[in-house]
mmCIF file of C-alpha atoms in Angstrom:
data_model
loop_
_atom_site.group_PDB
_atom_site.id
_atom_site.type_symbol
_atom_site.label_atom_id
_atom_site.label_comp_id
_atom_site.label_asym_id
_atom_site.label_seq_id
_atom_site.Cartn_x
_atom_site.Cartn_y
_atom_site.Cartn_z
ATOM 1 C CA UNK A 1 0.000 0.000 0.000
ATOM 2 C CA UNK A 2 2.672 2.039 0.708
ATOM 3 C CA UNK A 3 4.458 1.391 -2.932
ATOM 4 C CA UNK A 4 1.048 2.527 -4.296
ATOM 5 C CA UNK A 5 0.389 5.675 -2.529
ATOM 6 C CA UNK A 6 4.326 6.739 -3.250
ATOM 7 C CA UNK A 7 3.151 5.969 -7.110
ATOM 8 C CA UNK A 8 0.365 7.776 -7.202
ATOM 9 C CA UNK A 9 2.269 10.968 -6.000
ATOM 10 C CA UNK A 10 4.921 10.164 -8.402
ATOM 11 C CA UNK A 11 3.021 9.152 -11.349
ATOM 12 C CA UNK A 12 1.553 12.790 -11.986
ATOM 13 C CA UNK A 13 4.906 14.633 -11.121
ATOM 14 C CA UNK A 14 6.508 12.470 -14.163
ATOM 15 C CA UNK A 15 3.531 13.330 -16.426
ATOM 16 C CA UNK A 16 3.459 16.703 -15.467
ATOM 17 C CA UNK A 17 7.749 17.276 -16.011
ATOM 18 C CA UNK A 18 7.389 15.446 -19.777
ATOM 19 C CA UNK A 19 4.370 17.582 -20.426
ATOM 20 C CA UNK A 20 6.699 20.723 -19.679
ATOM 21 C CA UNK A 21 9.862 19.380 -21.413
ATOM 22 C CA UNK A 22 7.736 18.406 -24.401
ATOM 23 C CA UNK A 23 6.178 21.955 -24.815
ATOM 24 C CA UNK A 24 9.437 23.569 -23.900
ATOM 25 C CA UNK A 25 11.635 21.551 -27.346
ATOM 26 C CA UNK A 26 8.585 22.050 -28.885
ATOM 27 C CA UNK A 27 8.570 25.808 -28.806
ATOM 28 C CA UNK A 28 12.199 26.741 -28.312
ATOM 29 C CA UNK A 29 13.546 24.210 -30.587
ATOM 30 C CA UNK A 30 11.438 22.413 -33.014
ATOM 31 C CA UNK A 31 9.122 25.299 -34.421
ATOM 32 C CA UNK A 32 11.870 27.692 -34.832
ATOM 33 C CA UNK A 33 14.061 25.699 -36.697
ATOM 34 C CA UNK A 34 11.081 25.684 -39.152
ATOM 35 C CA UNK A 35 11.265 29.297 -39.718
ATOM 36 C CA UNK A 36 14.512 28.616 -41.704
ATOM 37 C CA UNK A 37 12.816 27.927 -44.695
ATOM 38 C CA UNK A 38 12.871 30.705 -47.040
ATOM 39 C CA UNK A 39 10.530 29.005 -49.621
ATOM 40 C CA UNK A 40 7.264 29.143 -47.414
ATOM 41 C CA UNK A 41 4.848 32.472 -47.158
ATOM 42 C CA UNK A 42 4.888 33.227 -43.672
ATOM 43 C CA UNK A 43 1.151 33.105 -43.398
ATOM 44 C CA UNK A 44 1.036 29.372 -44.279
ATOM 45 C CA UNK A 45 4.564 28.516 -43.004
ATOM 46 C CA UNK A 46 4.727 24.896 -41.599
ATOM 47 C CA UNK A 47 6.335 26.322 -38.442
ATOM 48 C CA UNK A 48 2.500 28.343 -37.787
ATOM 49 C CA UNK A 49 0.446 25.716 -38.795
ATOM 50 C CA UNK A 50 2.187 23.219 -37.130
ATOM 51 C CA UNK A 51 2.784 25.559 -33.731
ATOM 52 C CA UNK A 52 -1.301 25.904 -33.967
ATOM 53 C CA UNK A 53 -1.806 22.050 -34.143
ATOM 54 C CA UNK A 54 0.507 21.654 -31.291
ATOM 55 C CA UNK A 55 -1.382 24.158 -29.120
ATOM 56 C CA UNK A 56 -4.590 22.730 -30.028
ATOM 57 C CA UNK A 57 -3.566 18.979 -28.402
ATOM 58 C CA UNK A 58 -1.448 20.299 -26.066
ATOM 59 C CA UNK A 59 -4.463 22.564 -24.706
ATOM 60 C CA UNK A 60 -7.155 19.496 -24.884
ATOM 61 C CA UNK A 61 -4.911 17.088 -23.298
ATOM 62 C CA UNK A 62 -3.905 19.036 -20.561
ATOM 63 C CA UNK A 63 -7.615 20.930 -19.936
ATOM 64 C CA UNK A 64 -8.911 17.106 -20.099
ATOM 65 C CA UNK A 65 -6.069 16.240 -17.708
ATOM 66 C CA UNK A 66 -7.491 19.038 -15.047
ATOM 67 C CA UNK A 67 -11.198 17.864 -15.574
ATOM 68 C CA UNK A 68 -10.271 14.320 -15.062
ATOM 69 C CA UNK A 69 -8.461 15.655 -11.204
ATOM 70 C CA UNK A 70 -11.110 18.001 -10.782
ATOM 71 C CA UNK A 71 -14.058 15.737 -11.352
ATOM 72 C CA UNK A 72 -13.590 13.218 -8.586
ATOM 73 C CA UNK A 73 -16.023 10.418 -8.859
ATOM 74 C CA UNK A 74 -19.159 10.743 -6.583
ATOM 75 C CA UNK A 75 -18.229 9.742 -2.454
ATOM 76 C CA UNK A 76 -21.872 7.503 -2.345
ATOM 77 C CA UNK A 77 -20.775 6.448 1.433
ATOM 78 C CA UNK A 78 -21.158 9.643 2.893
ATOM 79 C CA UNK A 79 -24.602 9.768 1.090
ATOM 80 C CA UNK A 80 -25.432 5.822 2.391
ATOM 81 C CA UNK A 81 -24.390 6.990 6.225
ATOM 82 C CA UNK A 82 -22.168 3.896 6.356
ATOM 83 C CA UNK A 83 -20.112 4.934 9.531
ATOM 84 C CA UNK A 84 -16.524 6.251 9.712
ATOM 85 C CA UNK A 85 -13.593 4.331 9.362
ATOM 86 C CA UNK A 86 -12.540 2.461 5.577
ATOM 87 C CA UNK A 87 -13.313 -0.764 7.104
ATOM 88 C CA UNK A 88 -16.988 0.076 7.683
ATOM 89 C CA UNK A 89 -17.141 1.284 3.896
ATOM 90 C CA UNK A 90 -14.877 -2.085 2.328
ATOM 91 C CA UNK A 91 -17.183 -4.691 4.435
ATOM 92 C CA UNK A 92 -20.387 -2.989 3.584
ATOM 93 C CA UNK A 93 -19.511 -2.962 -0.090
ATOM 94 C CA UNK A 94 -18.239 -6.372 -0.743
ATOM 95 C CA UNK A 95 -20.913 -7.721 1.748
ATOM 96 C CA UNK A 96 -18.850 -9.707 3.979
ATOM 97 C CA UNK A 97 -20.497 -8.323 6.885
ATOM 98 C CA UNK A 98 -23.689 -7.385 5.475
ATOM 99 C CA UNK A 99 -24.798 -10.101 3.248
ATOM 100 C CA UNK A 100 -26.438 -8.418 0.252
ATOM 101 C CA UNK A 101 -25.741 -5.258 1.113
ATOM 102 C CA UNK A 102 -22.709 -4.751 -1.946
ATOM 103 C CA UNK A 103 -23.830 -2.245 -4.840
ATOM 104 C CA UNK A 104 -23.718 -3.260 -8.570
ATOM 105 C CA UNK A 105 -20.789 -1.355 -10.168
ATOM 106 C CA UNK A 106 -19.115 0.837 -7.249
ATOM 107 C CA UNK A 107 -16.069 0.011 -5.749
ATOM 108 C CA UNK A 108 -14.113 1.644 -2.500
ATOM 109 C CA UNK A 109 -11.156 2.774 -3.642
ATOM 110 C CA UNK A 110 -8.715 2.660 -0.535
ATOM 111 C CA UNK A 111 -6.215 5.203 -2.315
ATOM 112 C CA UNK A 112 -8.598 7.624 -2.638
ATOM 113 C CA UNK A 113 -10.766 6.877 0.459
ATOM 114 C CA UNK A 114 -13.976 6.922 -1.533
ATOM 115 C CA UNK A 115 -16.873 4.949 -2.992
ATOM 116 C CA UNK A 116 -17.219 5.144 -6.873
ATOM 117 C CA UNK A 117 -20.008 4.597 -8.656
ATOM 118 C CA UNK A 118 -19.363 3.146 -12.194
ATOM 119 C CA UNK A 119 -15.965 2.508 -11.320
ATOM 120 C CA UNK A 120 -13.489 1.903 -13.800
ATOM 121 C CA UNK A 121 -9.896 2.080 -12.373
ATOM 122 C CA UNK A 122 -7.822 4.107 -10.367
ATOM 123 C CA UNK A 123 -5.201 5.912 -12.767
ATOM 124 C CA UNK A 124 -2.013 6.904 -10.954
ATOM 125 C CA UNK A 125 -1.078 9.779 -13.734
ATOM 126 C CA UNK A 126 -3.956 11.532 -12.484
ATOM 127 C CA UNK A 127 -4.157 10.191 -8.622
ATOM 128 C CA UNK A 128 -7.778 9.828 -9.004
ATOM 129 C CA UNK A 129 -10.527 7.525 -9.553
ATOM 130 C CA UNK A 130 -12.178 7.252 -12.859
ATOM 131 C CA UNK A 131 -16.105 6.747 -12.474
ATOM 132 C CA UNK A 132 -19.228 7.872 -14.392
ATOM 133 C CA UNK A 133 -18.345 11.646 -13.131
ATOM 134 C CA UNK A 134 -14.960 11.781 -14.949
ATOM 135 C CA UNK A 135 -14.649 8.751 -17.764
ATOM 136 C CA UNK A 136 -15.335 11.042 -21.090
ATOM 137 C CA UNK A 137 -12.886 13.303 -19.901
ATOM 138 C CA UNK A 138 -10.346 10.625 -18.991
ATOM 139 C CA UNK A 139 -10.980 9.002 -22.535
ATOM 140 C CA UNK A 140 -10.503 12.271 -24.376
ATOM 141 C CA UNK A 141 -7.276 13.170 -22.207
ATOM 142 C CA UNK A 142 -5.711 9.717 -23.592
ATOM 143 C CA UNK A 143 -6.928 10.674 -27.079
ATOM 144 C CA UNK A 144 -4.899 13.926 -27.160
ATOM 145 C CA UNK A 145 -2.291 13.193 -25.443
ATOM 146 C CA UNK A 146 -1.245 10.485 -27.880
ATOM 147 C CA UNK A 147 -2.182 12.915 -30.296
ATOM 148 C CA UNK A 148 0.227 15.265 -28.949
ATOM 149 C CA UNK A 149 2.853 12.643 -29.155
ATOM 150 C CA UNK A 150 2.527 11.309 -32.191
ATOM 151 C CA UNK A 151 2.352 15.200 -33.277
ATOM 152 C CA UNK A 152 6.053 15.501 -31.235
ATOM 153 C CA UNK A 153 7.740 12.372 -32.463
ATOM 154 C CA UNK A 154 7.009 13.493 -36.609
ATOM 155 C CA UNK A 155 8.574 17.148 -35.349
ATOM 156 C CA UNK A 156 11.740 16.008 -33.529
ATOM 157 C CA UNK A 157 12.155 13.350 -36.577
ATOM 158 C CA UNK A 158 11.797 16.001 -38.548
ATOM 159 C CA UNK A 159 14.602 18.229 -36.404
ATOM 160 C CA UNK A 160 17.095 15.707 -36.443
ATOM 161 C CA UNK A 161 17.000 14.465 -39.768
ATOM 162 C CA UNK A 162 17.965 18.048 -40.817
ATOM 163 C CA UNK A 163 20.081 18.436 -37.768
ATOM 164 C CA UNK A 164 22.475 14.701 -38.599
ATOM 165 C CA UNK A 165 21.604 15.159 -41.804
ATOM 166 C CA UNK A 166 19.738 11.857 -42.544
ATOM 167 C CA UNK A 167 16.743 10.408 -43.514
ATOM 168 C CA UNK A 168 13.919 8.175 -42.271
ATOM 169 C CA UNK A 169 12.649 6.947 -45.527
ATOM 170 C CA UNK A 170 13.976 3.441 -44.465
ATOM 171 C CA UNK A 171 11.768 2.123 -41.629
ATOM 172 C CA UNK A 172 14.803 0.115 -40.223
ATOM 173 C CA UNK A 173 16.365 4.173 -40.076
ATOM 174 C CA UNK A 174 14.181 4.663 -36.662
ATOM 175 C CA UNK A 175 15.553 1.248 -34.773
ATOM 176 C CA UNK A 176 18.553 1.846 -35.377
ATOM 177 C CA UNK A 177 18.504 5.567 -33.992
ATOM 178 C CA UNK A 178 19.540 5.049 -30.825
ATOM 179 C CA UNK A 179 22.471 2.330 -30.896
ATOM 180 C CA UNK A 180 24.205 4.475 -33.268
ATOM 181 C CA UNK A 181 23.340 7.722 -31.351
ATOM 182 C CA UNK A 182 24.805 6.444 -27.958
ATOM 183 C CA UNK A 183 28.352 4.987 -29.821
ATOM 184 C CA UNK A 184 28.526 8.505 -31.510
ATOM 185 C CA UNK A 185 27.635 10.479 -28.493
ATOM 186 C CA UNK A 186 30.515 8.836 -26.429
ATOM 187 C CA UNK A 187 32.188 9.641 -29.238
ATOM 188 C CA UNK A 188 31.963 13.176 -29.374
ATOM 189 C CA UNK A 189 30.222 13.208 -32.737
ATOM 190 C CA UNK A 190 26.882 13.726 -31.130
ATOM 191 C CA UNK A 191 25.668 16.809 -29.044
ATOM 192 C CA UNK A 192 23.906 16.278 -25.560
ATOM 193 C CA UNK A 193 20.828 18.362 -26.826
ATOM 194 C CA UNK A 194 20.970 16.318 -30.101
ATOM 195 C CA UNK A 195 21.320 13.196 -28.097
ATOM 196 C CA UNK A 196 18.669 14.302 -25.603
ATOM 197 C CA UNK A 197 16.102 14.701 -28.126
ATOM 198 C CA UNK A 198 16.772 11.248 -29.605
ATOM 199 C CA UNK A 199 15.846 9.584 -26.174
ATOM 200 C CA UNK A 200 12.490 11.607 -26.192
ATOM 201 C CA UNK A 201 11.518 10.491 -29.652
ATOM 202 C CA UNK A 202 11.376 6.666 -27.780
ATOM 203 C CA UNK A 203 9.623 8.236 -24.993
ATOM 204 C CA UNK A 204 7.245 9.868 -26.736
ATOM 205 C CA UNK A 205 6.526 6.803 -29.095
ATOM 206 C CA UNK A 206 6.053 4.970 -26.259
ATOM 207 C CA UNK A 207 3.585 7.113 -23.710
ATOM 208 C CA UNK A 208 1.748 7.732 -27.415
ATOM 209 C CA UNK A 209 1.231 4.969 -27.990
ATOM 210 C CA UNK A 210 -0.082 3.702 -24.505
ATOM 211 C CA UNK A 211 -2.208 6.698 -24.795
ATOM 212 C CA UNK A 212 -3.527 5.060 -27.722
ATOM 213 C CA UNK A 213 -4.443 1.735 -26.234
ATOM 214 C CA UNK A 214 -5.892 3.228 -23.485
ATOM 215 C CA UNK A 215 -8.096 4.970 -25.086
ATOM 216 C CA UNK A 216 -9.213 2.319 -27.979
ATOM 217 C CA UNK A 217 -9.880 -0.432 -24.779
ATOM 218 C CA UNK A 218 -11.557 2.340 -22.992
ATOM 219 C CA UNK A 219 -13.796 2.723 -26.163
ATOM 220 C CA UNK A 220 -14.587 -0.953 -26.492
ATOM 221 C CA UNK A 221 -15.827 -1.287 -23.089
ATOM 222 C CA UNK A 222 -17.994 1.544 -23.526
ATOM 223 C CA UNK A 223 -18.991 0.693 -26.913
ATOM 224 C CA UNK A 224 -20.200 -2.774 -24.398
ATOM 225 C CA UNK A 225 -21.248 -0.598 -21.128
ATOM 226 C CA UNK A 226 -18.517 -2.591 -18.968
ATOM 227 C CA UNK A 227 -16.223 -1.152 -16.828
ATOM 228 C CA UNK A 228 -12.916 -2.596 -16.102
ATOM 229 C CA UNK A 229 -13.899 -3.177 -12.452
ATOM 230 C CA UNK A 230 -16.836 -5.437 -13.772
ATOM 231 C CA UNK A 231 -14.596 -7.277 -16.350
ATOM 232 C CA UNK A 232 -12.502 -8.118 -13.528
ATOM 233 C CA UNK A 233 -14.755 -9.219 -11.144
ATOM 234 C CA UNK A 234 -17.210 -11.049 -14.016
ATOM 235 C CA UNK A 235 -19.692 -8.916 -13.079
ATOM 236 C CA UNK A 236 -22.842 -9.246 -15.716
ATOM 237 C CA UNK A 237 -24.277 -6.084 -17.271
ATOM 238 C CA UNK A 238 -27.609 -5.602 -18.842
ATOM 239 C CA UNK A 239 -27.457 -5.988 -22.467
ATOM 240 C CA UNK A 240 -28.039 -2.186 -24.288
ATOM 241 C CA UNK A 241 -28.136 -0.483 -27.678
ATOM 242 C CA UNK A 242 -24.153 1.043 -28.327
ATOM 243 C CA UNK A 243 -25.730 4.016 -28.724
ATOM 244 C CA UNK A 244 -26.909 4.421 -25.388
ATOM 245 C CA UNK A 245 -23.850 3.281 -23.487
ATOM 246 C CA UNK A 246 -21.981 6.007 -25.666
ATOM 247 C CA UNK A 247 -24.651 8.488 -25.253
ATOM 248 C CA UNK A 248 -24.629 7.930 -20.870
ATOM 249 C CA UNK A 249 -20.424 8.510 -21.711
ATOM 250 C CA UNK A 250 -20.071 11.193 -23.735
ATOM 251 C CA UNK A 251 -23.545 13.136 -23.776
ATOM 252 C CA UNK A 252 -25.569 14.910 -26.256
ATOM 253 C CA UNK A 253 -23.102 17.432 -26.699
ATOM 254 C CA UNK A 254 -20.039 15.286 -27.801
ATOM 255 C CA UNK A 255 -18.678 17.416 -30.714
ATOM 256 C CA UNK A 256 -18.214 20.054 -28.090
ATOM 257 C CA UNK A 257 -16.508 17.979 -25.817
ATOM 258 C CA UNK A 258 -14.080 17.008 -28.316
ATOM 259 C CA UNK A 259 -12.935 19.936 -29.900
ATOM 260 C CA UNK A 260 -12.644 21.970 -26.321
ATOM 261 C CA UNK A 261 -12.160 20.816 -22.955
ATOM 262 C CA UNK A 262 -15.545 20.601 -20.849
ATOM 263 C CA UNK A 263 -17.227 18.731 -17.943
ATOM 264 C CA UNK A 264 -18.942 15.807 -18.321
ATOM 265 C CA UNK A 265 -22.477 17.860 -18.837
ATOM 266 C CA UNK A 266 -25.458 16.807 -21.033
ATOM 267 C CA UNK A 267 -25.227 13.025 -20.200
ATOM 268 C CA UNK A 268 -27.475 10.515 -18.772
ATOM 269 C CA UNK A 269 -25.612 10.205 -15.642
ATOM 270 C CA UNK A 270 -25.429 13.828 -14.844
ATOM 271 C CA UNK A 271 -29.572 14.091 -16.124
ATOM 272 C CA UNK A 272 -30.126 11.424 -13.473
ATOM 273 C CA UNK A 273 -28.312 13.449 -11.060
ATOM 274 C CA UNK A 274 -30.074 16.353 -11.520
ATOM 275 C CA UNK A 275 -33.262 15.023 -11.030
#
């Protein structure tokens, strides 16, 4: 328990220092370098057009990032009166105590000291539950933030094929990258900023594309109306249309959702809420 609380402290500290180094290569180092060339307009000058692009994700991934911290999943045991203490909350949940007393789909979380309902997982990168309150804006967080990687790893390739001089063309080119990087770097061939950006290029291939299977999972199980919680625990669900488990997700007001970064308003969960 102790490993996992120290992780979930740690976990967002990490996100939050590659988020800053990212953004920080990406504006000091990347874009400018596309300024050099003289045969682009300025108005439509891949160094704008790609600075805009990288704003955009950078923007949604980060505002989605907030939402997901902000928006902690409902506490239903101060609402159920269950009694102080996490034991009172875990035996009253799972029964053991109070035989058929456990709710369908909630889980006590003992990280976060709190009963979900819908729950999903607990995500260390955020050090928060994800429930019904949160999920679309943990879903679209993983969809721009591999976004925002992918859109990284293209730029730096970009910056140090111009910057060694080589090119990518060969698919075998971007394997090789780094063995050869780290002989010619102890060499003295290499630069330490050169070098540097060569070891995020891996890093940002690899958090993308985590991102990326995050989110597509996440998406199935919606697509189902499972959670991960229930998957684990074989937990049956009521068979639905897809459109209602992704209307209950995302809301009536999904396109705005995705293009800007905004609570979890207009769906069925918050309706029920409100009511």
């Amino acid at each position: 328990m102790l490993v996992l609380r120290l992780l979930n402290v740690v976990a967002p500290a990490y996100f939050l220092c590659i988020s800053l180094v990212t953004f920080v290569l990406q504006i000091f180092l990347f874009i400018p370098s596309m300024f050099r060339d003289p045969s682009t307009t300025p108005l439509f000058s891949p160094a704008l057009l790609h600075g805009a692009l990288f704003l955009f994700l950078s923007a949604n991934a980060l505002g989605n990032y907030v939402l997901v911290i902000q928006s902690s999943p409902e506490d239903l045991g101060k609402s159920l009166n269950l009694g102080e203490g996490t034991e009172v909350v875990a035996d009253w949940l799972d029964g053991s105590k109070f035989p058929g007393s456990a709710l369908p789909s909630t889980h006590f979380c003992r990280l976060c000291a709190r009963v979900t309902q819908r729950h999903d997982h607990h995500c260390f990168f955020t050090g928060n539950c994800i429930g019904s309150k949160n999920m679309r804006n943990f879903v679209m967080f993983c969809l721009y933030t591999s976004l925002a990687c992918l859109d990284s790893l293209v730029a730096g390739m970009a910056y140090i094929s111009a910057a060694l001089s080589m090119s990518f063309a060969n698919p075998l080119a971007f394997l090789t990258l780094l063995p050869h990087s780290i002989s010619q770097f102890f060499s003295g061939a290499l630069l330490s900023s050169e070098m540097f950006v060569i070891l995020m290029l891996y890093l940002w291939l690899g958090i993308g594309l985590a991102c990326a299977g995050f989110c597509c999972h996440q998406m199935l199980l919606i697509l189902r109306g499972q959670t991960r919680y229930q998957v684990r625990k074989g937990l049956v669900v009521r068979a639905r249309p897809w459109r209602e488990n992704l209307r209950e997700v995302f809301g009536k007001r999904w396109l705005l959702g995705l293009l800007i970064p905004v609570l979890n308003v207009g769906s069925d969960y918050c309706g029920q809420k409100e009511k």
